[in-house]
Coordinates of N, CA and C in Angstrom, one line a residue:
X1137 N 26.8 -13.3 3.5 CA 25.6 -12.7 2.8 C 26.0 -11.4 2.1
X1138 N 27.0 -10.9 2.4 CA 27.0 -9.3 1.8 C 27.9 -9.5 0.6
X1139 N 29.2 -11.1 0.9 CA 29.5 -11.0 -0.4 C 28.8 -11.5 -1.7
X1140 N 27.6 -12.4 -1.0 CA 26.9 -12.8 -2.4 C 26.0 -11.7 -2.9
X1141 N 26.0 -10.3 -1.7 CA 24.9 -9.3 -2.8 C 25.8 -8.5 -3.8
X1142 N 27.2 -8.3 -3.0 CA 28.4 -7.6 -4.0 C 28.4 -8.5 -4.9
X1143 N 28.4 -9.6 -5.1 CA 28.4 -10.3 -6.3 C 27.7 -10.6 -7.0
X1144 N 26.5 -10.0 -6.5 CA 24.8 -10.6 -7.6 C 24.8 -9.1 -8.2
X1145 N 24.8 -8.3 -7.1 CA 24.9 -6.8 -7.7 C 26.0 -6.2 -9.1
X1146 N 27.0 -7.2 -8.7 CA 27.7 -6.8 -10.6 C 27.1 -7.3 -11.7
X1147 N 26.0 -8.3 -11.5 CA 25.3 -9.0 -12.2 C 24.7 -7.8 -12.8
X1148 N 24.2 -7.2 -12.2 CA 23.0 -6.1 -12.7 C 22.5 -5.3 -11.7
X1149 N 22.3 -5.4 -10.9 CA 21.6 -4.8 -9.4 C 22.5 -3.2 -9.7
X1150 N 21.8 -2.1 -9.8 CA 22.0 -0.9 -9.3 C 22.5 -1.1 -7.7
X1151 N 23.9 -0.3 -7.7 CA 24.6 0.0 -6.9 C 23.7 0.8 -5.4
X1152 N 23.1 1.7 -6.1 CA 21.6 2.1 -4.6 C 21.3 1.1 -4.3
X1153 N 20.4 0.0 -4.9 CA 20.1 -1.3 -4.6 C 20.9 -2.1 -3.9
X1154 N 21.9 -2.5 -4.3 CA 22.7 -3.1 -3.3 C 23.0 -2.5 -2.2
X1155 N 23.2 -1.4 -2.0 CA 23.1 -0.8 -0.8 C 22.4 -0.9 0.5
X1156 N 21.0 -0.7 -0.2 CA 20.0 -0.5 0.5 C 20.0 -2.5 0.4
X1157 N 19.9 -3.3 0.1 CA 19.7 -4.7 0.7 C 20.7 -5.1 1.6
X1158 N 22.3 -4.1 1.7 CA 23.2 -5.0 2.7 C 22.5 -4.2 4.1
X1159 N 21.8 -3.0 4.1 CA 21.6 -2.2 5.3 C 20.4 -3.4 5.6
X1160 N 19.3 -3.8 4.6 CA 18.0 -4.7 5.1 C 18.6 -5.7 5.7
X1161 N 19.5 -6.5 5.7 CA 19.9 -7.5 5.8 C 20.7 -7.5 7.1
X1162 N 21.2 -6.3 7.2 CA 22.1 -6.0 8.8 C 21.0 -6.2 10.0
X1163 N 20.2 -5.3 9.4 CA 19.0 -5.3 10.4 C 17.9 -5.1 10.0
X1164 N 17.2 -5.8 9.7 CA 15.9 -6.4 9.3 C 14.7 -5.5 9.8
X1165 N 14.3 -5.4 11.1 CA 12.9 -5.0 12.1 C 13.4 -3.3 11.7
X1166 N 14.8 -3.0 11.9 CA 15.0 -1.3 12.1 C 15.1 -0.8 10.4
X1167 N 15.7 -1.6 9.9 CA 15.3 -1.0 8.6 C 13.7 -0.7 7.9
X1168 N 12.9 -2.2 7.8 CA 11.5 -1.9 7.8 C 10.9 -0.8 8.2
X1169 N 11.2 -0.6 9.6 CA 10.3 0.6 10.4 C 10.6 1.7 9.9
X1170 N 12.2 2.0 10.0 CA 12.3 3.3 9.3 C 11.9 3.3 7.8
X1171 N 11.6 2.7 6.7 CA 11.9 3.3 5.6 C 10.8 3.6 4.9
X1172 N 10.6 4.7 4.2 CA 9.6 5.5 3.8 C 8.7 5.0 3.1
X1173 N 7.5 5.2 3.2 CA 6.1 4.6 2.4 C 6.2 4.8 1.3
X1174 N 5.9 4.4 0.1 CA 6.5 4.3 -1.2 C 4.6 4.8 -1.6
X1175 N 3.9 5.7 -1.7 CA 2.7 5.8 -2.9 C 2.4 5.6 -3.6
X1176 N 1.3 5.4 -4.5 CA 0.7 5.2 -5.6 C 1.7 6.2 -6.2
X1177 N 1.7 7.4 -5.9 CA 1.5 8.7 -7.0 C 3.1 9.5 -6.5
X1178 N 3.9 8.6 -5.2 CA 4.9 9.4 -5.4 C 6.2 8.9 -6.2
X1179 N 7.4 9.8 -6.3 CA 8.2 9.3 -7.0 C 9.1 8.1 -6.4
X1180 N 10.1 7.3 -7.1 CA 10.6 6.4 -6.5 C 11.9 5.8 -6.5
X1181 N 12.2 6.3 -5.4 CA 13.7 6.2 -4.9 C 14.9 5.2 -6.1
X1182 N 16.0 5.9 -6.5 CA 16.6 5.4 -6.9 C 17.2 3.5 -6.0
X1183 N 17.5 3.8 -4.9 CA 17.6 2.5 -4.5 C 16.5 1.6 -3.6
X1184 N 15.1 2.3 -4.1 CA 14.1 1.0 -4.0 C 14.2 -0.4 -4.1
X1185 N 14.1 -1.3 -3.3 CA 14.0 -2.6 -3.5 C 12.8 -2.9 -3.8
X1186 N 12.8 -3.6 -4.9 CA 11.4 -4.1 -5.3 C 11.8 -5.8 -4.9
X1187 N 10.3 -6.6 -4.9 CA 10.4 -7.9 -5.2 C 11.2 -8.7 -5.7
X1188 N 11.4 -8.3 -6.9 CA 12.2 -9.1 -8.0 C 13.1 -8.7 -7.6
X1189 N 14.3 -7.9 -6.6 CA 15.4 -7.6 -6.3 C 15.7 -8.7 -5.3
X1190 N 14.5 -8.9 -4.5 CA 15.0 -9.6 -3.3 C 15.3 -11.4 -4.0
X1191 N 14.2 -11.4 -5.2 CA 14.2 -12.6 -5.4 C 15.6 -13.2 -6.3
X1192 N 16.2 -12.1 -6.8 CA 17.4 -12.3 -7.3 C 18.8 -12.7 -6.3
X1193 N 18.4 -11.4 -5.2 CA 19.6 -11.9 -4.4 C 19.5 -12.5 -3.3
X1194 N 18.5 -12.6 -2.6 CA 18.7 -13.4 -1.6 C 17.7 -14.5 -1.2
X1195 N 18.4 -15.5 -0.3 CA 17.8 -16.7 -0.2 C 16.3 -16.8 0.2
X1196 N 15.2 -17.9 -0.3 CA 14.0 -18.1 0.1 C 13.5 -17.5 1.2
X1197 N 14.2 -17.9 2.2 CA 13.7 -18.0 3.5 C 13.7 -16.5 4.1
X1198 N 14.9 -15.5 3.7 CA 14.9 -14.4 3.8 C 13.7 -13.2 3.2
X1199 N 13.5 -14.1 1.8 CA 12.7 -12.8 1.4 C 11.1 -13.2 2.0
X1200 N 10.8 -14.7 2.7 CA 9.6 -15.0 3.2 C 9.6 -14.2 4.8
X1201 N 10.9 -13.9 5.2 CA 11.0 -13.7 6.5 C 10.9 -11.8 6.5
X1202 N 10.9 -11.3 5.6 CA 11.2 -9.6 5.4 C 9.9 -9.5 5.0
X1203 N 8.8 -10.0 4.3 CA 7.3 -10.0 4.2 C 6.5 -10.1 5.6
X1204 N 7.1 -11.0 5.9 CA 6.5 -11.0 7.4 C 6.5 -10.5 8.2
X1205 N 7.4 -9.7 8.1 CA 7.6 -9.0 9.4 C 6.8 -7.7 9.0
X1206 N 6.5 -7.1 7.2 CA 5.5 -6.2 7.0 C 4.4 -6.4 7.5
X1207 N 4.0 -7.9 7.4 CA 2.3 -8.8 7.7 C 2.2 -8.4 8.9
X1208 N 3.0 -8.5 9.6 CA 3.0 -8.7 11.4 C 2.6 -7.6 11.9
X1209 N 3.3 -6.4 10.9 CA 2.8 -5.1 11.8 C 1.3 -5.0 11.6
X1210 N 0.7 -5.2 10.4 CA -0.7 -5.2 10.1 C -1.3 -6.2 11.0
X1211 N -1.0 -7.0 11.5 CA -1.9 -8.0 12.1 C -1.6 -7.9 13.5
X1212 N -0.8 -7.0 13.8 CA -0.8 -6.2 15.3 C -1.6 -5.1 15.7
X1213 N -1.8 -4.1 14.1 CA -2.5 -2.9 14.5 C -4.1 -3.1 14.6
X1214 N -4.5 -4.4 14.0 CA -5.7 -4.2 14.0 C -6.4 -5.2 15.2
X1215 N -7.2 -4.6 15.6 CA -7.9 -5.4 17.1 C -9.1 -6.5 16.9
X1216 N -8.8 -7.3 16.1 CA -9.9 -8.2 15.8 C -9.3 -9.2 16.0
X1217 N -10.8 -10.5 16.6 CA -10.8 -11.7 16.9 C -9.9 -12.6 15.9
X1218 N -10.1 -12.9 15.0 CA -9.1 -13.8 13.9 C -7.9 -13.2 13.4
X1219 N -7.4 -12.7 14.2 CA -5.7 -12.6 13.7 C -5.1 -13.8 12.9
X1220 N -3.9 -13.2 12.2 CA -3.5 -14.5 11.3 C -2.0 -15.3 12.2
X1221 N -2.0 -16.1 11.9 CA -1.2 -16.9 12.9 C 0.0 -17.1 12.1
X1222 N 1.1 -17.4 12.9 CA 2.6 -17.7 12.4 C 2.9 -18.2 10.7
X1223 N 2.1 -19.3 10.6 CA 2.0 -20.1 9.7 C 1.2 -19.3 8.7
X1224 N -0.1 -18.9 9.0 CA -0.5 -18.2 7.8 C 0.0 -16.8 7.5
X1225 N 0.8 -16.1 8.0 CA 1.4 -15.0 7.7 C 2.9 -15.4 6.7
X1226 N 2.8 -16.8 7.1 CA 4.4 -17.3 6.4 C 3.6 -17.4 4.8
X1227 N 2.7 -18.4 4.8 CA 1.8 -18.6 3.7 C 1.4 -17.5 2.6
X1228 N 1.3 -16.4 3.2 CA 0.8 -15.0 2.7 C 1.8 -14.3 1.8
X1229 N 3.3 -14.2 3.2 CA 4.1 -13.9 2.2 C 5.2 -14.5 1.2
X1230 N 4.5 -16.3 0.9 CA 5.0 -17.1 -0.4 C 4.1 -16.7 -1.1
X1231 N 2.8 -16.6 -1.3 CA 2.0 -16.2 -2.0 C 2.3 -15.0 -3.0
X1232 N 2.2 -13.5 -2.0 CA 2.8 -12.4 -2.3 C 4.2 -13.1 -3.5
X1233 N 4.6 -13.4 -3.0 CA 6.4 -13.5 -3.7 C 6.3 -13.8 -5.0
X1234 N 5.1 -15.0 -5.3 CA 5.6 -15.9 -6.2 C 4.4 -15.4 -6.9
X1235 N 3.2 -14.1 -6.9 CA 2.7 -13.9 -7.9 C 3.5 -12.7 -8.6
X1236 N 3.7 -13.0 -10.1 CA 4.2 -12.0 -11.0 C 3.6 -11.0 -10.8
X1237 N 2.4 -10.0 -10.7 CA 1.6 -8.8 -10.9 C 2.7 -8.1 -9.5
X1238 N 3.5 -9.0 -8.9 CA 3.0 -8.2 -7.4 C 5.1 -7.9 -7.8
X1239 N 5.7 -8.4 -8.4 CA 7.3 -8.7 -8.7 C 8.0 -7.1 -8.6
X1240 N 7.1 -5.9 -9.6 CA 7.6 -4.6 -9.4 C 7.0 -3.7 -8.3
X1241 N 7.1 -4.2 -7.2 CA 6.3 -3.6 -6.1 C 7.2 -3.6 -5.1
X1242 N 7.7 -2.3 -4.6 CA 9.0 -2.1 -3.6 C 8.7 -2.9 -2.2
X1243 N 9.3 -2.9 -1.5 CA 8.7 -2.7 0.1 C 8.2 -1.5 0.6
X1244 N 8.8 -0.4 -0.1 CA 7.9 0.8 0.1 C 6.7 0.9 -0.1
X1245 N 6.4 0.5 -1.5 CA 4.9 -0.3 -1.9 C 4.1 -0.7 -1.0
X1246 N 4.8 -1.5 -0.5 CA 3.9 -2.1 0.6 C 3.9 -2.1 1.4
X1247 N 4.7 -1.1 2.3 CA 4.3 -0.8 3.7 C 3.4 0.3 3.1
X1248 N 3.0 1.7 2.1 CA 2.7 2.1 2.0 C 1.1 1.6 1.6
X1249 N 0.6 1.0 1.2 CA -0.6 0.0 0.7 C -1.0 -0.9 2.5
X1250 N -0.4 -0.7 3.1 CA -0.3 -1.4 4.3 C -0.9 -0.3 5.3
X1251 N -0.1 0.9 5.4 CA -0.5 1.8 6.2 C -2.1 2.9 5.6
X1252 N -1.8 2.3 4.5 CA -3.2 3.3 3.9 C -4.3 2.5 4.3
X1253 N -4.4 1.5 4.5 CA -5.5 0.3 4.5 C -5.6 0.4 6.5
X1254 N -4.1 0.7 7.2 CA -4.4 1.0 8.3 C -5.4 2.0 8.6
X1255 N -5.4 3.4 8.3 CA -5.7 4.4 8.1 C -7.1 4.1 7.7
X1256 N -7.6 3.5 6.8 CA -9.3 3.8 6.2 C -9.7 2.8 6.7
X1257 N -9.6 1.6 6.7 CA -10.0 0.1 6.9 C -10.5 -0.2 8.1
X1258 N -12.1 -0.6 8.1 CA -12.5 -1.0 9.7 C -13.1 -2.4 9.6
X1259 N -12.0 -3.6 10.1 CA -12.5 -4.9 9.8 C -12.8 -5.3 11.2
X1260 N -13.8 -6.1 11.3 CA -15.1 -6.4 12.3 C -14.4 -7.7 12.8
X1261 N -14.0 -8.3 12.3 CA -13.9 -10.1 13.1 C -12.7 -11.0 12.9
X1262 N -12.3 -10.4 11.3 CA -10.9 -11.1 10.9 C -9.7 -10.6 9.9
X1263 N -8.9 -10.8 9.9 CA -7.8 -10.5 8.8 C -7.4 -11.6 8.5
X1264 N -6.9 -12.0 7.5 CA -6.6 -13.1 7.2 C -5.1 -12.6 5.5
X1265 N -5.3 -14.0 5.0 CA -4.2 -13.6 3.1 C -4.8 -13.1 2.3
X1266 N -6.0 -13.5 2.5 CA -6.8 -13.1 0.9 C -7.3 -11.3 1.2
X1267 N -7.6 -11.0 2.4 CA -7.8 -9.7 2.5 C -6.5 -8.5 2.4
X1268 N -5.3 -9.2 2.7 CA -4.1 -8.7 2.4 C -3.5 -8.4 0.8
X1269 N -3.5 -9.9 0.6 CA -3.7 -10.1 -1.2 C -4.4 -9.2 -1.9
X1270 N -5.6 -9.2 -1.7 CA -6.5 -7.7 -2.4 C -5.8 -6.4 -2.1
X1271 N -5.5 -5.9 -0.7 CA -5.0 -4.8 -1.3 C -3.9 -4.5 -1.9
X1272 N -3.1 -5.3 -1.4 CA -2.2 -5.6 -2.9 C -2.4 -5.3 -4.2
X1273 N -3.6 -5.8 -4.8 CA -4.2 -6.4 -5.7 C -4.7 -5.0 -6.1
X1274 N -5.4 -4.2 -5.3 CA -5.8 -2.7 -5.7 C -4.8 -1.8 -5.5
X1275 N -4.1 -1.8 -4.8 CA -3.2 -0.6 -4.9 C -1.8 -0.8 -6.0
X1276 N -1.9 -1.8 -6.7 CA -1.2 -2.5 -8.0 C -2.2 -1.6 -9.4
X1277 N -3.7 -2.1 -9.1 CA -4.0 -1.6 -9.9 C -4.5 0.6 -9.9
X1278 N -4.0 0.7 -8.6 CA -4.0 2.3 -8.7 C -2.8 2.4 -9.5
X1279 N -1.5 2.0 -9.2 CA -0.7 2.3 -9.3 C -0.4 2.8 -11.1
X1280 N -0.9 1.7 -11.5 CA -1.3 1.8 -13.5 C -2.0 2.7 -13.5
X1281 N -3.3 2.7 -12.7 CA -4.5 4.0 -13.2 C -3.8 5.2 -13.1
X1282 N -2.9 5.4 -11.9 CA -1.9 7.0 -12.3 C -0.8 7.0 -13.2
X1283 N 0.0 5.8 -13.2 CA 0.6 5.8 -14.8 C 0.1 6.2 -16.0
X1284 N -0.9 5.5 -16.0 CA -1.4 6.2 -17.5 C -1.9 7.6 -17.3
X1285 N -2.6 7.9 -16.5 CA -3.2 9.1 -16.2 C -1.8 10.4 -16.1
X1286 N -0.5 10.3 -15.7 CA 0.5 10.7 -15.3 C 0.8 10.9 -17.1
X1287 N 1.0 9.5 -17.8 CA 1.5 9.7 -18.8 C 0.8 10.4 -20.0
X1288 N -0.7 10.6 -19.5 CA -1.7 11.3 -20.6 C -1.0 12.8 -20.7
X1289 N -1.3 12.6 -19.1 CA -0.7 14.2 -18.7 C 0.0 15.3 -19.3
X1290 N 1.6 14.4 -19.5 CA 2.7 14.2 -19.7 C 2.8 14.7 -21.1
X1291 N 1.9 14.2 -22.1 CA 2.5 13.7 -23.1 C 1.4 15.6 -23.8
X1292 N -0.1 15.6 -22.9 CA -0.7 16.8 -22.9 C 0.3 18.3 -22.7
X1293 N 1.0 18.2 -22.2 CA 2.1 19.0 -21.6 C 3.3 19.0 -22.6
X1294 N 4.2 18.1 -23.0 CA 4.9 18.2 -24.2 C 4.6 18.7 -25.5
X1295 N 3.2 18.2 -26.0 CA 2.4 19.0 -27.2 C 2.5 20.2 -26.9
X1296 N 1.9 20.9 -25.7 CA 2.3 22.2 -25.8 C 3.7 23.3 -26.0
X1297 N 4.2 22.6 -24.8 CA 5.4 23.0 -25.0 C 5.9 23.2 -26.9
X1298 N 6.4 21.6 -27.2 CA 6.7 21.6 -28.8 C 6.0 23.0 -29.4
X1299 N 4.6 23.0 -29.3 CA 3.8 24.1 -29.9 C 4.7 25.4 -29.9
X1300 N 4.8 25.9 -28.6 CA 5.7 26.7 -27.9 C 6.9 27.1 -28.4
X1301 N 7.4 25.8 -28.7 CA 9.0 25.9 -29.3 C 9.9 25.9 -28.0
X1302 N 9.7 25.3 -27.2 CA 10.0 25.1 -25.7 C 10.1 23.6 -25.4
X1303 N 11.1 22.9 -26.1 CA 10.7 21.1 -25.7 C 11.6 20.9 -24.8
X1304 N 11.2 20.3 -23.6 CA 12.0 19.8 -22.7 C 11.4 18.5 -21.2
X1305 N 12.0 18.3 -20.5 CA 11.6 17.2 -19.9 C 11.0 18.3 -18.5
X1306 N 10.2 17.8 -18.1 CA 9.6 18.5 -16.4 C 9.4 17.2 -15.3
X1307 N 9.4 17.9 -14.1 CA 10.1 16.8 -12.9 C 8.0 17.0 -12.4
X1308 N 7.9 15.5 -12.0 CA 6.7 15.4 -11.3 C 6.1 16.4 -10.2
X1309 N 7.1 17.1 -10.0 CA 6.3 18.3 -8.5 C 5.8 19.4 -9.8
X1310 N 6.7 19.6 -10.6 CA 6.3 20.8 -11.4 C 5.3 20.3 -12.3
X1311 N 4.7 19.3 -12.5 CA 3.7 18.4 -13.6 C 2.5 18.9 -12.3
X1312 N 2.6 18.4 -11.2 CA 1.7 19.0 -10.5 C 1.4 20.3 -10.1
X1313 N 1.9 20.9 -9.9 CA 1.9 22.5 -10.0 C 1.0 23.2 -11.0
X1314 N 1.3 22.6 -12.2 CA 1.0 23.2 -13.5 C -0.4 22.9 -13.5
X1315 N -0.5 21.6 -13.2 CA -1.9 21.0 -13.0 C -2.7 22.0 -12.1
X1316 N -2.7 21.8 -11.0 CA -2.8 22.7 -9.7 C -3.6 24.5 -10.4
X1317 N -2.3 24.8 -11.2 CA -3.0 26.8 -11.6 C -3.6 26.3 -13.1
X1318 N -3.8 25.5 -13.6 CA -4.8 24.9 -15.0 C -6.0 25.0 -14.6
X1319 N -6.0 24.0 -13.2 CA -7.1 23.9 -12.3 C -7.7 25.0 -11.9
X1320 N -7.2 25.7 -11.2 CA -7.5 27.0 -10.6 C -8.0 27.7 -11.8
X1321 N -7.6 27.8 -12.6 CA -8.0 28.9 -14.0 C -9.0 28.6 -14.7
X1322 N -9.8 27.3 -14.5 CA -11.0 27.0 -15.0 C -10.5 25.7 -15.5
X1323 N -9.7 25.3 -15.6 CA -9.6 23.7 -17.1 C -9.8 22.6 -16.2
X1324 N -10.9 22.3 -17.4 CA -11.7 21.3 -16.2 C -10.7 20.2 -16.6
X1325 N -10.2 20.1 -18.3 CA -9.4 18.8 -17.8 C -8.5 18.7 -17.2
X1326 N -7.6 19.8 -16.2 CA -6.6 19.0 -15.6 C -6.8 19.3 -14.1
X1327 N -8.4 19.7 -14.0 CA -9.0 19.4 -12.7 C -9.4 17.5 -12.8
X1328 N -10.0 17.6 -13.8 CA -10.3 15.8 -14.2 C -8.9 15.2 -13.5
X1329 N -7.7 15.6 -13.7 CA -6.7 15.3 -13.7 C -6.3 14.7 -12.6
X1330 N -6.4 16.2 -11.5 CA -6.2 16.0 -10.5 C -7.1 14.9 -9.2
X1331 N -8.8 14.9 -9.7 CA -9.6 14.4 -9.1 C -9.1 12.7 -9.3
X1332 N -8.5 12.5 -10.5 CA -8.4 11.0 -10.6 C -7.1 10.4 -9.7
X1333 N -6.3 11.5 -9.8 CA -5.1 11.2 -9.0 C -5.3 11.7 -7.1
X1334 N -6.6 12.2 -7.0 CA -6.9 12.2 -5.3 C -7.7 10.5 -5.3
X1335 N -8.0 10.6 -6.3 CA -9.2 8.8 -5.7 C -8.2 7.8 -5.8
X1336 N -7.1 8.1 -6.6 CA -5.9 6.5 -6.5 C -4.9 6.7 -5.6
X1337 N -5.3 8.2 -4.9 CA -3.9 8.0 -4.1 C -4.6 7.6 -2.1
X1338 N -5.7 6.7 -2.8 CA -6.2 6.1 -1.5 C -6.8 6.7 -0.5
X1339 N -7.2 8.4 -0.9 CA -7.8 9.3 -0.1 C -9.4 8.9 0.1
X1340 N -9.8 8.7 1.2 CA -11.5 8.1 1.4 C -12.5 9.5 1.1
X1341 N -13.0 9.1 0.4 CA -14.9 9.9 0.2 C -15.2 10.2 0.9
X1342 N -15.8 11.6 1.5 CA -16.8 11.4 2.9 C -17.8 10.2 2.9
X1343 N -18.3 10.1 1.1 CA -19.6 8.9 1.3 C -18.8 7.9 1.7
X1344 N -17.5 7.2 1.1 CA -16.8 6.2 1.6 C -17.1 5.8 3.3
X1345 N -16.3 7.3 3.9 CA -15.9 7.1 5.1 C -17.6 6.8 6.3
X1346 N -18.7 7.7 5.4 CA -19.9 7.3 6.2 C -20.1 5.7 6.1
X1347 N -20.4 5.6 4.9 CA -20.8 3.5 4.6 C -19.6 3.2 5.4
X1348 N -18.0 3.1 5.9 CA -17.9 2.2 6.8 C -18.0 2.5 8.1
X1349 N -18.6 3.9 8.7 CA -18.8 4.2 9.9 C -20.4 3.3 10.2
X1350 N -21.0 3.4 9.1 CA -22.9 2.7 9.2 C -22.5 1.3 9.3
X1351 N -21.0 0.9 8.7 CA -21.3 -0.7 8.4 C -20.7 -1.1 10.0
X1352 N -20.0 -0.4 10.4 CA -19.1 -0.8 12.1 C -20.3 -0.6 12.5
X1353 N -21.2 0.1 12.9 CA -22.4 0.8 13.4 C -23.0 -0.8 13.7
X1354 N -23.6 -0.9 12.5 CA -24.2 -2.2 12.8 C -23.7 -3.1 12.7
X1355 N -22.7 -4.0 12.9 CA -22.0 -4.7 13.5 C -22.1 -5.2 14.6
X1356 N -21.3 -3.5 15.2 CA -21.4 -3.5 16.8 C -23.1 -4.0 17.8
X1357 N -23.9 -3.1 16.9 CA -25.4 -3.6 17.3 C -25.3 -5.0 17.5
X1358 N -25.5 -5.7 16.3 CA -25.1 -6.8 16.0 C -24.4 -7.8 16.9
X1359 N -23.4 -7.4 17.1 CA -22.2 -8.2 17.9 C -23.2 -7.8 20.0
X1360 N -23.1 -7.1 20.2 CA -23.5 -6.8 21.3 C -25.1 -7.7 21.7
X1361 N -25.8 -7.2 20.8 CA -27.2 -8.2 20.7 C -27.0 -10.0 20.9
X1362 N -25.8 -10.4 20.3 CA -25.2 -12.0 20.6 C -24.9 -11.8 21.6
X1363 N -24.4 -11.0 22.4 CA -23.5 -11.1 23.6 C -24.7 -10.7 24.6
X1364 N -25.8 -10.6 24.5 CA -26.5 -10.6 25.5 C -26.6 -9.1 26.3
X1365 N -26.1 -8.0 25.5 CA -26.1 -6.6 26.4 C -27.3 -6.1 26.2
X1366 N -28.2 -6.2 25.5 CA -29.7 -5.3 25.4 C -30.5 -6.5 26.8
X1367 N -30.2 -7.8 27.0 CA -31.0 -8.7 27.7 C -30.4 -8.2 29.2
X1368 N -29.5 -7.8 29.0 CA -28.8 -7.4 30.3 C -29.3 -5.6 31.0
X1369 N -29.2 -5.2 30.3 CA -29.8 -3.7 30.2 C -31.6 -3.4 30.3
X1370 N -32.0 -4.6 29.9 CA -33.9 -4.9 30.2 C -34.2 -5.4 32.0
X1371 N -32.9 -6.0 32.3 CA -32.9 -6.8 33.8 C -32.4 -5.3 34.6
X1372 N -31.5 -4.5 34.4 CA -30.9 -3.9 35.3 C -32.4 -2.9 35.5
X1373 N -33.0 -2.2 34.5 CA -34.0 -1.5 34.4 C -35.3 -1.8 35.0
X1374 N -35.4 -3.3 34.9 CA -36.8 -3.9 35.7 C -36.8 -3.7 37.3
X1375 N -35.0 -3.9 37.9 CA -34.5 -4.2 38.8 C -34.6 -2.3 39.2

């Protein structure tokens, strides 16, 4: 296996890249766990594995088998009745693989998209592909909405500069920063700035976070009422 990544890797594969797929490939479960959440809005690792890396160098069954094992964590942490089963977690991650939108999306990507949805997400009865697929599907399209937003920025910031007589390149902490005392100083546009890059970096709303506390709320009513606890609680009281 490691000589066919040394050998795909002179193909083209960045040397980081190859790297980091002979370490995935040693060990699959410990590499996953440890490796860093990849953000909408943070920068990204010179030897990122994206999709399209795995799909270049290594065999089918591997890159269905390194999806799954992301799927698995998500369908462990969450405590609902229809968990996804062997087969459909395999199913999920052919899916994932073989749609293009999803090709430049690391594993960082998506354990990061994975753990954010851990974090806000309160599902009532099931998880299943298509609820996986969507966030996919939204945290793909945050990921453009801070691109462009990053690159408006960017390009806001070099005009000045040029103006200046100061032209040069700036590293994304100091793009934020600048943003950051703009903000502070009254400019509302690079407060606009910042507000668009807190809503795509998957941060929940208080109103967000109430509507899904009201929607668990009644649910639970809901769920309990089938199950006979208010008919149970009218008997113990009679008694």
């Amino acid at each position: 296996m490691n000589r066919e990544i040394t050998r795909r890797g002179k193909a083209g594969l960045p040397a980081e890249v190859s790297t980091e797929i002979r370490q995935l490939t040693t060990s699959p479960a410990i590499y996953l766990k440890t490796l860093p959440s990849e953000g909408v809005a943070d920068h990204r690792p010179p030897g990122a594995v994206t999709l399209s890396h795995l799909r270049r160098t290594l065999d089918r069954s591997r890159q269905i088998y390194y999806l799954e094992l992301l799927i698995a964590e998500v369908n462990d942490f969450f405590n609902v009745k229809g968990k996804m089963g062997v087969n459909q977690m395999r199913l999920t991650a052919e899916l994932i693989l073989d749609n293009l939108n999803f090709h430049d999306l690391s594993l960082g990507n998506i354990k990061a998209c994975f753990r954010q949805r851990m974090m806000s997400e309160k599902l009532y009865d099931r998880l299943d592909g298509n609820i996986i697929i969507g966030w996919l599907r939204e945290f793909k399209s945050e990921m453009s909405d801070w691109c462009e937003t990053v690159s408006e920025g960017m390009d806001q910031i070099r005009q000045r500069k040029e103006t200046q007589g100061n032209v040069g390149c700036i590293t994304h902490a100091v793009y934020m920063s600048m943003l950051e005392s703009r903000a502070n100083d009254g400019d509302r546009e690079a407060a606009g700035i910042l507000e668009a890059y807190r809503r795509r970096a998957a941060i929940p709303s208080p109103e967000e976070t109430r509507r899904k506390d009201l929607g668990f709320f009644v649910f639970n009513q809901q769920y309990k009422k089938s199950q006979g606890y208010y008919d149970k609680d009218k008997t113990e009281t009679k008694q």
